[in-house]
Short mmCIF file of C-alpha atoms and ligand atoms in Angstrom, two decimals:
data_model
loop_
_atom_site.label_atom_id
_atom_site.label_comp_id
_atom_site.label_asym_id
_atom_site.label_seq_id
_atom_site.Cartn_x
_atom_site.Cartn_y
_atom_site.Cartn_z
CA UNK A 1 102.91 89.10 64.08
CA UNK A 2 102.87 92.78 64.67
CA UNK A 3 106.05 94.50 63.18
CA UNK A 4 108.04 96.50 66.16
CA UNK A 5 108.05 100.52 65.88
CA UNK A 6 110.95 102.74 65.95
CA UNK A 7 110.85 106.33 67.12
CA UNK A 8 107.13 105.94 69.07
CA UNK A 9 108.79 108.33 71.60
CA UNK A 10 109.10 110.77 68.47
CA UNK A 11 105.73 110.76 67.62
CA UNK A 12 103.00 113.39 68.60
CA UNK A 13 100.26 112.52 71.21
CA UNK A 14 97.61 112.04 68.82
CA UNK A 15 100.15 109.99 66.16
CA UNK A 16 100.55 107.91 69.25
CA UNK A 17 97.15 106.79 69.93
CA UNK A 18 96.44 106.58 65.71
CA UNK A 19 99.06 104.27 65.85
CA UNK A 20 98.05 102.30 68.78
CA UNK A 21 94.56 102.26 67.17
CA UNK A 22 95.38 100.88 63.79
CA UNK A 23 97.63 98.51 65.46
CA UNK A 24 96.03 97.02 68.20
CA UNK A 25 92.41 98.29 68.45
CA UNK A 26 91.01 97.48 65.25
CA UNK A 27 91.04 101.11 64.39
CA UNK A 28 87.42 101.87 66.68
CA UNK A 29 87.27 105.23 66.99
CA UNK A 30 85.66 104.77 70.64
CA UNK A 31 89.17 103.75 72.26
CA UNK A 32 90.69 106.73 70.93
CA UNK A 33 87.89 108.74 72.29
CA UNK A 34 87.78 107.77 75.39
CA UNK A 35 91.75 108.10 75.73
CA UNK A 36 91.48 111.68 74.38
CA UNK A 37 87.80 112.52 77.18
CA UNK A 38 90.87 111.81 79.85
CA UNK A 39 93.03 114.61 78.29
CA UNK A 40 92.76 118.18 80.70
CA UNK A 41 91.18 120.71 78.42
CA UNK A 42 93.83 123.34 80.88
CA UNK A 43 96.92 123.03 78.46
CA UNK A 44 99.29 123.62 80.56
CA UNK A 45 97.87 121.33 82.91
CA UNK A 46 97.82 118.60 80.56
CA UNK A 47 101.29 119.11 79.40
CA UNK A 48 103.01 119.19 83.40
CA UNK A 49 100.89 115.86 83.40
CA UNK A 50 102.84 114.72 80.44
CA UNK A 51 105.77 115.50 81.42
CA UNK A 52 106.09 113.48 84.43
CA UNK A 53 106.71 110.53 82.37
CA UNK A 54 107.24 109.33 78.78
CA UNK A 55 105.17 108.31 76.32
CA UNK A 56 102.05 110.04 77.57
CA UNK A 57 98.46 109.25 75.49
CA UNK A 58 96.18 110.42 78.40
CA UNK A 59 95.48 110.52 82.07
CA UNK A 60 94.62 107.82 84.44
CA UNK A 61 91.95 109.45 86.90
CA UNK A 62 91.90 108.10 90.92
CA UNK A 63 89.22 109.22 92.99
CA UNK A 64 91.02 111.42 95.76
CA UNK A 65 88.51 111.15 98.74
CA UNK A 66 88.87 112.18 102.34
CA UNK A 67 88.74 110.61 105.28
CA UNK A 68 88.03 113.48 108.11
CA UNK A 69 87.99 113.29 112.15
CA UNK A 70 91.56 111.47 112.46
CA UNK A 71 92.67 112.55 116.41
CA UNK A 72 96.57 111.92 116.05
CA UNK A 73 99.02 113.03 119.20
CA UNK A 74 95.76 115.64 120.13
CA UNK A 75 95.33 117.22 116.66
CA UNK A 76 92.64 116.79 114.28
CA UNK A 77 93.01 115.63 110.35
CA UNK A 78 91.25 114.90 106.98
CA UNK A 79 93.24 112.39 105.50
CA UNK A 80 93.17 112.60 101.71
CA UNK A 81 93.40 109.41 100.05
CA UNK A 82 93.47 108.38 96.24
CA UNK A 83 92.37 105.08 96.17
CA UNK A 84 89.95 103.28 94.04
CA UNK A 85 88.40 100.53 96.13
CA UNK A 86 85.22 100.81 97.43
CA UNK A 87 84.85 100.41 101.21
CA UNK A 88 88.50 101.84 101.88
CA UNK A 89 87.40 105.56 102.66
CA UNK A 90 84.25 104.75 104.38
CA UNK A 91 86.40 102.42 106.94
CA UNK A 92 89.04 104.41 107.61
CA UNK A 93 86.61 107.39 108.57
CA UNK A 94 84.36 105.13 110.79
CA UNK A 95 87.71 103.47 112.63
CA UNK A 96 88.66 107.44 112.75
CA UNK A 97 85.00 108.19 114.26
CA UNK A 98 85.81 105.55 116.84
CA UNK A 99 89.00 106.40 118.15
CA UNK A 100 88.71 109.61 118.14
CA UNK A 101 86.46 109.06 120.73
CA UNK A 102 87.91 107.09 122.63
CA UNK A 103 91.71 108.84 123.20
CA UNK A 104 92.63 109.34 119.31
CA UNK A 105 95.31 108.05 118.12
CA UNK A 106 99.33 108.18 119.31
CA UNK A 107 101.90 108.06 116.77
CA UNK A 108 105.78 108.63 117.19
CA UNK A 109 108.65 108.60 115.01
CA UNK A 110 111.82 106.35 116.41
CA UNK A 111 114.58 107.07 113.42
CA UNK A 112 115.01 108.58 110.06
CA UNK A 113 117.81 107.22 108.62
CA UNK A 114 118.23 106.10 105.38
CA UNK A 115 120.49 103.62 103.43
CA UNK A 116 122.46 103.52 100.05
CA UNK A 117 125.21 101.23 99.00
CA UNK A 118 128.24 101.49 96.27
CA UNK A 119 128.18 97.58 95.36
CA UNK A 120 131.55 96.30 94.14
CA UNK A 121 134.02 93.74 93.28
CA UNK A 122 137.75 93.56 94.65
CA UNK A 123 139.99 90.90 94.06
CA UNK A 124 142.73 90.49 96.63
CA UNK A 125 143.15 91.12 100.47
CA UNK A 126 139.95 92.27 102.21
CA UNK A 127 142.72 93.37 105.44
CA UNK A 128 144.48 95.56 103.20
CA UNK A 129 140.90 96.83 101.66
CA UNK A 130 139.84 98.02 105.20
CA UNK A 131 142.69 99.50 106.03
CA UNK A 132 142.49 101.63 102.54
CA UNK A 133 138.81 101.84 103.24
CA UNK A 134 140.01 103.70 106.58
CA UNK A 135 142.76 105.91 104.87
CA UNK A 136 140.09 106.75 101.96
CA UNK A 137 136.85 107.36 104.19
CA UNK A 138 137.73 110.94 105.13
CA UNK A 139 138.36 111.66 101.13
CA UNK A 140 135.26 110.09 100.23
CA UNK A 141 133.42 112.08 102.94
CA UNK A 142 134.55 115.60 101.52
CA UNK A 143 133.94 114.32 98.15
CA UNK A 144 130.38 115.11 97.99
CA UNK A 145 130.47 118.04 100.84
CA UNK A 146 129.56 120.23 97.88
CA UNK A 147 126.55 118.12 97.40
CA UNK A 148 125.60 117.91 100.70
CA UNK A 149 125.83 121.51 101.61
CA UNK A 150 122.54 122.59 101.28
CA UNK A 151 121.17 119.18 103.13
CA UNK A 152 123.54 120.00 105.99
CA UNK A 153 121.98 123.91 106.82
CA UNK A 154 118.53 121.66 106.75
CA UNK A 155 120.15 119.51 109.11
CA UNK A 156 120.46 116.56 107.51
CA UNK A 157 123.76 114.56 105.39
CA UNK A 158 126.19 111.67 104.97
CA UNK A 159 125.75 110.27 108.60
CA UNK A 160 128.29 107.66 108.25
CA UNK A 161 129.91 105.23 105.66
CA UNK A 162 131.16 101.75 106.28
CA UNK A 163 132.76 98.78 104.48
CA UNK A 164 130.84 95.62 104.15
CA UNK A 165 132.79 92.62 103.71
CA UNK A 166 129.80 89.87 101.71
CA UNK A 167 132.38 87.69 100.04
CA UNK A 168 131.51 84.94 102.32
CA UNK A 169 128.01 85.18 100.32
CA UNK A 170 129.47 86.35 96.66
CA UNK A 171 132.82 85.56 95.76
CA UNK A 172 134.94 89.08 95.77
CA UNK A 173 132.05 91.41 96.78
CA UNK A 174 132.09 93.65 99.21
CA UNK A 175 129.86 97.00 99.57
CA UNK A 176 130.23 100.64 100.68
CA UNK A 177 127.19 100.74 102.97
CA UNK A 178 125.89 104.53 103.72
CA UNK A 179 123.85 106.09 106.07
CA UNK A 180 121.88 109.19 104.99
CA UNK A 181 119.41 111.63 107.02
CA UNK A 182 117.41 113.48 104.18
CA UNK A 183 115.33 115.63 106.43
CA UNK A 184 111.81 116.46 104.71
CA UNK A 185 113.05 114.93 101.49
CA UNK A 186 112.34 111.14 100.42
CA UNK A 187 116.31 111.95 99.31
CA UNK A 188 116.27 109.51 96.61
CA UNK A 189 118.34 111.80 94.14
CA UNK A 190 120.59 113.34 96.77
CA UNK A 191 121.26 109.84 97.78
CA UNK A 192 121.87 108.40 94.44
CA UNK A 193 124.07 111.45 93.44
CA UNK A 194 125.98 110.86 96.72
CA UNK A 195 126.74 107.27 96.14
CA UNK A 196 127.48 107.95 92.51
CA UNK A 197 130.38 110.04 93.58
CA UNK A 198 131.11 107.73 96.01
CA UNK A 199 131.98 104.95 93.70
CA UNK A 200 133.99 107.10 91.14
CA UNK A 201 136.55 108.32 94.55
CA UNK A 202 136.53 104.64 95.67
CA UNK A 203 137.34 103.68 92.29
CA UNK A 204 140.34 106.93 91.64
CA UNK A 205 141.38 106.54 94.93
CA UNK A 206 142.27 102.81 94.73
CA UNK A 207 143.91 103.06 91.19
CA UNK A 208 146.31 105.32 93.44
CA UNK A 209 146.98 103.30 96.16
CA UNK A 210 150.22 102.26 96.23
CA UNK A 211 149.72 99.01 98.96
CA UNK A 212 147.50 97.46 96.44
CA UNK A 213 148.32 95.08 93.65
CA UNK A 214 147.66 95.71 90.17
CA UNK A 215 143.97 93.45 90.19
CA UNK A 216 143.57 95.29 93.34
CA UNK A 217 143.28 98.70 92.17
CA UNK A 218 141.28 97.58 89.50
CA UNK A 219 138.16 97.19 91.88
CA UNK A 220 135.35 97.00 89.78
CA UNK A 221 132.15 98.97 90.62
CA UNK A 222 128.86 96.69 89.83
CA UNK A 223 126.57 99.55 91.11
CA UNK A 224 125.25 102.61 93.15
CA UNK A 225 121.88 102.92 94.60
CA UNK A 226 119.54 103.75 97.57
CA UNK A 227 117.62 100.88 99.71
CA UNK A 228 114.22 100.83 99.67
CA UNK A 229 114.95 98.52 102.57
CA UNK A 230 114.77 101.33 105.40
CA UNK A 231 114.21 99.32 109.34
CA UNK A 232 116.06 102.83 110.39
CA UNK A 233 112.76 105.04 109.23
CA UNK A 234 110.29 103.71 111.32
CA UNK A 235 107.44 105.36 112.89
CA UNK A 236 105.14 103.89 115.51
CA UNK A 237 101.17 104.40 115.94
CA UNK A 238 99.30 102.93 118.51
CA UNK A 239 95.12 103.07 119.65
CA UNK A 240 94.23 102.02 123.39
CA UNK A 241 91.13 102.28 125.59
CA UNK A 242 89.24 100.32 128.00
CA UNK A 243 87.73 96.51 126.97
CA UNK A 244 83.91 97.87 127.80
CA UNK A 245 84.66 100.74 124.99
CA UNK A 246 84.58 97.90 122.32
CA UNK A 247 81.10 96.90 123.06
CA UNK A 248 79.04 96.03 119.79
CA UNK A 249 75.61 94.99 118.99
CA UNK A 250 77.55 92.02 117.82
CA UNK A 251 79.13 91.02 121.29
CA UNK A 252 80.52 92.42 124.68
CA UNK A 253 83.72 94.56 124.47
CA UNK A 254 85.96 91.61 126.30
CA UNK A 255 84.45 88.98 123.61
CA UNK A 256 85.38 91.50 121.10
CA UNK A 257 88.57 92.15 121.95
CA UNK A 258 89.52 88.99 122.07
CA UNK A 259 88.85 87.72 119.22
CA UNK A 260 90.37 90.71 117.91
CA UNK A 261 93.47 89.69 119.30
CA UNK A 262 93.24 86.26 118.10
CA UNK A 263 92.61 87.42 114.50
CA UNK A 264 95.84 89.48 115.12
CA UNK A 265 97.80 86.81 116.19
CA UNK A 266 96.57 84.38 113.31
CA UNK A 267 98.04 86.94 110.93
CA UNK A 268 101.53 86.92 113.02
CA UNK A 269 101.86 83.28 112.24
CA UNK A 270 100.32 82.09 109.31
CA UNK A 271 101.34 83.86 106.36
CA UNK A 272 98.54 83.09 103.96
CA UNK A 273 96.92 85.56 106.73
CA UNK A 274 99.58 87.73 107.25
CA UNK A 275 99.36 89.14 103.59
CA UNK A 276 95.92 89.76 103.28
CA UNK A 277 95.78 91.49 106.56
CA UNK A 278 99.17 94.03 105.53
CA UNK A 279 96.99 93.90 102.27
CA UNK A 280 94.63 95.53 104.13
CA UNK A 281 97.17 98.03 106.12
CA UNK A 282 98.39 98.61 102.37
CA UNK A 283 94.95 100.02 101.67
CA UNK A 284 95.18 102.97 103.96
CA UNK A 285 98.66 103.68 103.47
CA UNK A 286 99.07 103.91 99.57
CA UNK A 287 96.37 105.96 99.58
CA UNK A 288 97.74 108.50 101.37
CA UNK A 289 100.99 107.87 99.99
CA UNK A 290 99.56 108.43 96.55
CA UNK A 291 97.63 111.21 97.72
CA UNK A 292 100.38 113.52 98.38
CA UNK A 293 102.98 112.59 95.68
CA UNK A 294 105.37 109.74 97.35
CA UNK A 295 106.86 107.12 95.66
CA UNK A 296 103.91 103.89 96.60
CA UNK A 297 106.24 101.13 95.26
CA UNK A 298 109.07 101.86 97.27
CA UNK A 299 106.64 102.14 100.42
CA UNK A 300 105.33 99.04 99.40
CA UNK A 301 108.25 97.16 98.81
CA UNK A 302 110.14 98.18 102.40
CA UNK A 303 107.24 97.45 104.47
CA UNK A 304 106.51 93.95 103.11
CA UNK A 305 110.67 93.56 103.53
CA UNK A 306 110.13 94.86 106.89
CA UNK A 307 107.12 92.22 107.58
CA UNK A 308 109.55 89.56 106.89
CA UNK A 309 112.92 90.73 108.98
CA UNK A 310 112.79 88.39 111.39
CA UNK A 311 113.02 85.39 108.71
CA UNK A 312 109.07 84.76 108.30
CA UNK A 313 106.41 86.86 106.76
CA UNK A 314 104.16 88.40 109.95
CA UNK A 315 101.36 90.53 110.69
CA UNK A 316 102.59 94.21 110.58
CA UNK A 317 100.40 95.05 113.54
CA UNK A 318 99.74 93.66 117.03
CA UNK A 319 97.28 93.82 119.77
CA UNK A 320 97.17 92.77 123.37
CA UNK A 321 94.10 92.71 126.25
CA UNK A 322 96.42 93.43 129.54
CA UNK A 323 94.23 94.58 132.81
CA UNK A 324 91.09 95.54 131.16
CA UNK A 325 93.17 97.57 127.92
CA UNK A 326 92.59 96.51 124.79
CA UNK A 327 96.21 97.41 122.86
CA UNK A 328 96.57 97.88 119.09
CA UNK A 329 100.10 99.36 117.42
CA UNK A 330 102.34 98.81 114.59
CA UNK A 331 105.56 99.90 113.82
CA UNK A 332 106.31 100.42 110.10
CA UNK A 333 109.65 101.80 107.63
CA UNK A 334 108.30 104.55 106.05
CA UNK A 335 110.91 106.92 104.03
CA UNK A 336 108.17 109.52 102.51
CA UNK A 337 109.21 113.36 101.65
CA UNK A 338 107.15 116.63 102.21
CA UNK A 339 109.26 118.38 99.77
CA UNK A 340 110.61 117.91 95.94
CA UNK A 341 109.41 115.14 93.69
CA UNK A 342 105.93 114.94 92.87
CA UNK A 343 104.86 116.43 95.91
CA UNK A 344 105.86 120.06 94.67
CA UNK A 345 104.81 119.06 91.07
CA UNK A 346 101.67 117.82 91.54
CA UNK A 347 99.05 119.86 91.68
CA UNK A 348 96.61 117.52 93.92
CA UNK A 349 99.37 116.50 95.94
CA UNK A 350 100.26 119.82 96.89
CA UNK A 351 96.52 120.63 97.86
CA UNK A 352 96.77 117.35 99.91
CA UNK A 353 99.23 118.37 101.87
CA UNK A 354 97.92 121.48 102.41
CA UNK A 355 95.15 120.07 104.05
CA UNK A 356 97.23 117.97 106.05
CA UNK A 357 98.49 121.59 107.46
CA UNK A 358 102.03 120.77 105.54
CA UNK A 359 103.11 118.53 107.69
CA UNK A 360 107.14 117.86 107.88
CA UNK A 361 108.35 114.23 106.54
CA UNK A 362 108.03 113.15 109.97
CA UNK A 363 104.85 114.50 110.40
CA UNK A 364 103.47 112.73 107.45
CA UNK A 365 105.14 109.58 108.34
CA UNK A 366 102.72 109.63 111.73
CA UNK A 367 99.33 110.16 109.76
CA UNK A 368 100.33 107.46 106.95
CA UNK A 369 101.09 104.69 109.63
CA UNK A 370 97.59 105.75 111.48
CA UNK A 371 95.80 105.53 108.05
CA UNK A 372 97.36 102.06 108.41
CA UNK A 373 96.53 100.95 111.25
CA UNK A 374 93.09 102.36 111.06
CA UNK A 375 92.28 100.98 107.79
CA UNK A 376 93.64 97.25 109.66
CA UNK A 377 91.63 97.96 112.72
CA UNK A 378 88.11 98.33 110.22
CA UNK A 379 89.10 95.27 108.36
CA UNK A 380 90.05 92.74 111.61
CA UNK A 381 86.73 94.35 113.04
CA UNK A 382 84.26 93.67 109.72
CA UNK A 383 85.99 90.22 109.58
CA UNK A 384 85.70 89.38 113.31
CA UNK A 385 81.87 90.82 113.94
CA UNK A 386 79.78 91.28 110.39
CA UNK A 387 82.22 89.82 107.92
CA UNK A 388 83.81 91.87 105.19
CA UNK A 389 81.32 91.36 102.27
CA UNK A 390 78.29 93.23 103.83
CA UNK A 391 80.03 96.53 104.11
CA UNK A 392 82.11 95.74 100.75
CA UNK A 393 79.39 94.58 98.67
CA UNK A 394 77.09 97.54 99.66
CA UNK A 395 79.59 99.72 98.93
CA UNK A 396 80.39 97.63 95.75
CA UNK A 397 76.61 98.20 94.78
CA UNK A 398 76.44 101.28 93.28
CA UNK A 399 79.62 100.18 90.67
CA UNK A 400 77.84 97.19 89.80
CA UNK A 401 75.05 99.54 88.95
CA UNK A 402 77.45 101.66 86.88
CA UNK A 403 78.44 98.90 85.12
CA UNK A 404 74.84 98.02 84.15
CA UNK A 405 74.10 101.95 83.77
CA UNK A 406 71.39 102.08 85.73
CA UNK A 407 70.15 105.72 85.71
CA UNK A 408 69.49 107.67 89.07
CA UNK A 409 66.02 106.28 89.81
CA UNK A 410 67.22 102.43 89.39
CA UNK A 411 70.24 103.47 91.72
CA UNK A 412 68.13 104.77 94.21
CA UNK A 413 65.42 102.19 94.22
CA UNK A 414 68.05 99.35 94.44
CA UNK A 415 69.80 100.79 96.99
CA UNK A 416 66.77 100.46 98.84
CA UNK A 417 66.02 97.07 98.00
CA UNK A 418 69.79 96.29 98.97
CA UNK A 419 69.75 97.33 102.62
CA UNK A 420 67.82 94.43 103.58
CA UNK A 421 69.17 91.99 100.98
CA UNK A 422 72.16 90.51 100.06
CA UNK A 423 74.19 92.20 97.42
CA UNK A 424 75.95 89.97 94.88
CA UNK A 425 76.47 90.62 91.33
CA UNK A 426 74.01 88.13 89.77
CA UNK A 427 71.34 89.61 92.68
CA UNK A 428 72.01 93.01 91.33
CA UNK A 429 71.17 91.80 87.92
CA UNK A 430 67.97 90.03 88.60
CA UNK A 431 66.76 93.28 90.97
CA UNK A 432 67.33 95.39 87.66
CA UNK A 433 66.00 93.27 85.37
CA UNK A 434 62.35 92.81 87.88
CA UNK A 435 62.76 96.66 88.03
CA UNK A 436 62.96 97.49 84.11
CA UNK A 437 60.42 94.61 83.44
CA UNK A 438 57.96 96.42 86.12
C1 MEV B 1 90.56 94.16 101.15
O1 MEV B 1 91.04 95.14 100.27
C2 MEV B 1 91.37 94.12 102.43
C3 MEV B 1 91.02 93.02 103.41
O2 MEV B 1 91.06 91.75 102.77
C4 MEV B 1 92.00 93.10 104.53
C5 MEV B 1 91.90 91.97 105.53
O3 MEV B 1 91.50 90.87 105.17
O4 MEV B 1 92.33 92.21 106.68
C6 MEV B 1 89.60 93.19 103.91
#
């Protein structure tokens, strides 16, 4: 068994990957190598990439593509998206091409707020802990007013705190629950710091409250810390137009739309569905997320939270034929920032936004819930009219190629031979093979 190290975090880059090499890659020089082709010859470059984390050996590359021709509330876009599965770009761009010919698409935000709760434990009278909670509130309010200052001129702040009785589900706890508005911040520090200070008042203020018992003042903080869980951040997009605009070489607008809407409402109630098609909804929006410098795993984790408010796991999306207008929205949580974080460290998140005109936080919520539901229409309509694997695998082609390093002229004679033939991996093979042995 390998023996565990002490003091890796000590160690220099290239001590790092020795070690790593004599340890777990059987000391080939070619791991190492390619771990070191990934480092940015720009020092400084390489070192604010280090620095965003710990333990740095190299850099993990993305492709960061763009998606152009996105009509949202009348103005135009290029969506930049890091993402690295083939297909994704190309279908957001075509569903892009398509509605923006046919009315764009319209996208409004309905709230911003955010959450964050001080978790604890009290032991004793939950009557006499509301009415301290009411005596306290003001005090814990101006507790933090000199960390909320600057948040306050942008408009934003402590919006309201209130006591949570949940001792009916956990023996003695209750929570401080908090409402935040963090403006064109994701706000997860100023939140955190908030409820941090928070929980030490709470905690002074009930050690001097003289109505509560001795175990009562000794309420015992478990812990402080934003919700990812935001159904108070929620933006709305939406795509309309007439059934006979949907007309396809595969079938008649009303047959399309249709079974579009069947598709959609297979996905709202079987859940097997349901997670392959937000899958799919995923696609577009943590590529964008990624693409300018939010936090994807929080995005991620709200949304499929939000899928599953109601009790069961749905479709995030939903579409209706009324009168002749085919229908297709979403509504989403989406607590992204425009400012601090990665998004003013980055370097490539910072050109992102710039070419996404530097949108405001509720700005960018709009175009990530469009990428969304543009990426969902593309899939619902491969899987509905072609199936998915024609587009995919075509797409897929040219990395099965890579793998097999096919040079330029085997690329481009394939590809030919692969617009009128089915694309699988073992076909790919075979096609090479003929070609080399020709
Ligand atoms: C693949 O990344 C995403 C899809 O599976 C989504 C869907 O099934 O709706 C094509």
């Amino acid at each position: 068994m390998i023996e565990p190290i002490s003091g890796f975090s000590k160690l220099q880059k290239q001590e790092k990957i020795s070690w790593l090499a004599q340890t777990y890659l059987k000391d080939s020089p070619e791991a190492s190598n390619i771990l070191e082709q990934y480092w940015n010859p720009k020092k400084e470059l390489q070192q604010l990439h280090e620095e965003f984390t710990e333990n740095t050996i190299s850099n993990y590359y993305l492709p960061f593509g763009i998606a152009p021709n996105f009509l949202i509330n009348e103005k135009r876009y290029a969506i930049p998206m890091a993402i690295e599965e083939s297909s994704v770009i190309a279908a957001a761009s075509k569903a892009a091409k398509f509605w923006g010919e046919n009315g764009g698409f319209q996208a409004k935000v309905i709230n911003t707020q955010k959450i964050g709760q001080v978790h604890f434990m009290f032991e004793g009278n939950p009557e006499k802990l509301q009415r301290f909670f009411d005596q306290v509130k003001s005090t814990l309010l101006s507790s933090v007013s000199h960390l909320t200052k600057n948040m306050e001129k942008r408009g934003g702040g402590v919006l309201d705190i209130e006591l949570k009785d949940k001792s009916a589900a956990l023996e003695n706890y209750f929570q401080l629950h908090c409402t935040f508005e963090t403006k064109d911040s994701m706000g997860a520090n100023f939140i955190n710091t908030c409820l941090e200070k928070f929980a030490e008042t709470l905690k002074s203020e009930a050690e001097k409250y003289t109505e509560f018992t001795p175990e009562e003042k000794d309420l015992e903080i478990v812990m402080s810390i934003l919700s990812n869980y935001v159904p108070e951040c929620i933006v709305r997009a939406e795509v309309s137009c007439p059934v006979e605009n949907l007309d396809s070489p595969e079938m008649s607008g009303i047959a399309f739309a249709e079974k579009f809407v069947q598709a959609v409402k297979i996905a709202e109630i079987e859940k097997y569905r349901a997670v392959t098609h937000n899958k799919g909804i995923m696609n577009g929006i943590d590529a964008v997320v990624l693409a300018t410098g939010n936090d994807f795993r929080a995005i991620e984790a709200g949304i499929h939270a939000y899928a599953s408010k109601d009790g069961n796991y749905t479709s995030l999306t939903h579409a209706s034929v009324e009168n002749g207008i085919f229908r297709f929205w979403m509504e989403i949580p989406l607590a992204l920032g425009t400012v601090g974080g990665l998004t003013s460290l980055h370097p490539l998140s910072k050109v992102a936004l710039e070419i996404l005109q530097k949108p405001s936080a509720q700005d960018l919520m709009k175009i990530v819930a469009v990428a969304g539901l543009a990426q969902n229409y593309a899939a619902v309509k491969s899987l509905i009219t072609t199936g998915i694997q024609q587009g995919h695998m075509k797409m897929h082609l040219m990395n099965i190629l890579n793998q097999m390093n096919a040079s330029g002229e085997e690329k481009a004679a394939l590809a030919a031979h692969f617009k009128t033939n089915t694309v699988t991996h073992r076909a790919v093979e075979e096609a090479l093979q003929n070609l080399r042995n020709s």
